[in-house]
């Protein structure tokens, strides 16, 4: 029905949907979708397509167009590919103006014989929920299908040690299952949320046995899952017992290499983690030889092992952080490690961070995305997942480019971006291409200036990339684009990105107001660059009684300016709600979770001034 809808909008010609059980009207052109009786009538053996999972075959024969798929995913992708590639439809973001449907008098098809299958078997962003058998099909997932996002493998879980040996079950009777930290087995079970800190003592054979049993039970209960995670909890807190320690290698990680261990050195525990994972994989292979286990290469076990080779049934998830690859040293380290891992195993699964906290402004990542995905392809890696959100005004082009390259990493990234600009903006394509190029360059400036010690959501990065001069330039490009746009769709898309820019501008101006207040001694702000730190956090404020009356009035006026800016940002966020410009829910929750938004605190301080009086 969606296919018919698009075709009708393109040509305004009548299309009819016919069930396979009905007689077809004579003398008309046919489109056969999926498993109908038509392929056989036309001499096509649809039971022997020879397609990989999610693959499809678009072909014409006589008066019939066939949209054939290896499976349901493939059939759906065939239909989307047909309207995109052969009819000129494009999808930029969900919602109004998010798609371009060109009008044609007649749709004349060339002879088509187009077989495709995705190179990456897992192409997952938040747009493409892997568990599509759950009842709610989110907007993101439906939209992501148009970009052919998806996965032919079902992969479940990340940090699972809390489930393998639940402390409420074994904690009281078997403290030896849990990590020895600072001379005692971890006992504060209230802190054990199942996914953070509080690790297991993996050199204990009983813990290995529990893990094997847990995995077997999991696959018994979830036979449709291909891969389940047996990875440590997030954060540190790893066991310090002699048997665990004996497997580690000492190579103090440098400051900045890892946020969690900025202050103290930590041994590399990869051999210990893979000794455990190999033992679990071997045990599980005896009963479930076709199932695989996911293990992270992360934090203090990101560096490759020195003595242990990963079991063939392990899939290793590697956090790439391509967004920081403008830093040559960081890039050399991360790429070097990835190459070492790729030499040890073909089973790598990339984890990317195209989005961090939901509140940060747009980052142009297209050169980094293109380079990194092509590198994964060269290394033979076929699984990929990135953090992403419904923030198409912020990251839409990043996601678009990644989706195209995940399907076919041999495509030319520059051509993809040009096609995006031409089809989305028409005559405004040139200034918009310049706009996106500037965003790419400005993210590079930010990384070069700030370094890689903070997480990319830290305001230091966007103070560097969205300088007043850069803001003026970006604004001018958007204005130029708006003036050049001809159709409602083109104008609507420029306006969509203009709103995204306005959000960035208000956020940066809000941060600048805080620096201003600090500069005038009204408040003291957080200077740390840790994951939860931001200069919008107020460490202390000057007692209003300490000012001379005139200075106090001046400070109060400055507070008001800052409050008004943050109120303006809040009002603006309300006006763009539900439009996929930013991810409303995630942006709001990140404001709170990362303590980015100072509005409440500013109001409290202003009230204290008012209590002192003028
Ligand atoms: Zn131990």
Short mmCIF file of N, CA, C and O and ligand atoms in Angstrom, two decimals, residues 176 178-180 185 200-204 238-245 272, ligand 1:
data_model
loop_
_atom_site.label_atom_id
_atom_site.label_comp_id
_atom_site.label_asym_id
_atom_site.label_seq_id
_atom_site.Cartn_x
_atom_site.Cartn_y
_atom_site.Cartn_z
N UNK A 176 32.56 -14.89 47.44
CA UNK A 176 33.77 -15.13 46.63
C UNK A 176 33.48 -15.05 45.13
O UNK A 176 34.40 -15.02 44.33
N UNK A 178 32.22 -12.51 43.78
CA UNK A 178 32.26 -11.09 43.41
C UNK A 178 33.66 -10.52 43.58
O UNK A 178 34.51 -11.09 44.26
N UNK A 179 33.89 -9.37 42.93
CA UNK A 179 35.23 -8.80 42.85
C UNK A 179 35.79 -8.45 44.23
O UNK A 179 35.06 -7.95 45.10
N UNK A 180 37.08 -8.72 44.38
CA UNK A 180 37.81 -8.31 45.57
C UNK A 180 38.36 -6.91 45.29
O UNK A 180 39.19 -6.74 44.40
N UNK A 185 35.61 -8.41 49.48
CA UNK A 185 34.66 -8.75 48.41
C UNK A 185 33.55 -7.71 48.43
O UNK A 185 33.06 -7.34 49.50
N UNK A 200 32.50 -9.26 38.68
CA UNK A 200 32.62 -10.63 39.18
C UNK A 200 34.08 -11.04 39.29
O UNK A 200 34.95 -10.47 38.62
N UNK A 201 34.36 -12.06 40.11
CA UNK A 201 35.70 -12.64 40.19
C UNK A 201 35.75 -13.75 39.14
O UNK A 201 35.33 -14.88 39.38
N UNK A 202 36.25 -13.42 37.95
CA UNK A 202 36.10 -14.32 36.81
C UNK A 202 37.10 -15.47 36.80
O UNK A 202 37.00 -16.37 35.97
N UNK A 203 38.09 -15.45 37.70
CA UNK A 203 39.01 -16.59 37.75
C UNK A 203 38.44 -17.70 38.63
O UNK A 203 39.03 -18.77 38.75
N UNK A 204 37.28 -17.47 39.22
CA UNK A 204 36.61 -18.51 40.01
C UNK A 204 35.83 -19.43 39.05
O UNK A 204 34.93 -18.98 38.35
N UNK A 238 37.03 -3.77 39.05
CA UNK A 238 37.36 -5.16 38.72
C UNK A 238 38.13 -5.84 39.84
O UNK A 238 38.78 -5.19 40.67
N UNK A 239 38.08 -7.17 39.84
CA UNK A 239 38.62 -7.97 40.93
C UNK A 239 40.14 -7.80 41.04
O UNK A 239 40.86 -7.76 40.05
N UNK A 240 40.60 -7.71 42.28
CA UNK A 240 42.03 -7.54 42.54
C UNK A 240 42.64 -8.78 43.19
O UNK A 240 43.73 -8.71 43.76
N UNK A 241 41.95 -9.93 43.12
CA UNK A 241 42.51 -11.13 43.74
C UNK A 241 43.72 -11.60 42.92
O UNK A 241 43.85 -11.26 41.75
N UNK A 242 44.59 -12.40 43.54
CA UNK A 242 45.85 -12.79 42.89
C UNK A 242 45.60 -13.56 41.59
O UNK A 242 46.30 -13.36 40.61
N UNK A 243 44.60 -14.46 41.60
CA UNK A 243 44.37 -15.27 40.40
C UNK A 243 43.90 -14.41 39.22
O UNK A 243 44.27 -14.65 38.08
N UNK A 244 43.04 -13.43 39.50
CA UNK A 244 42.59 -12.53 38.43
C UNK A 244 43.75 -11.65 37.96
O UNK A 244 44.01 -11.54 36.77
N UNK A 245 44.46 -11.07 38.93
CA UNK A 245 45.56 -10.15 38.63
C UNK A 245 46.66 -10.80 37.80
O UNK A 245 47.30 -10.16 36.96
N UNK A 272 42.49 -11.35 31.05
CA UNK A 272 41.63 -11.92 32.08
C UNK A 272 40.19 -12.04 31.57
O UNK A 272 39.54 -13.07 31.74
ZN1 LIG B 1 39.28 -12.54 41.28
#
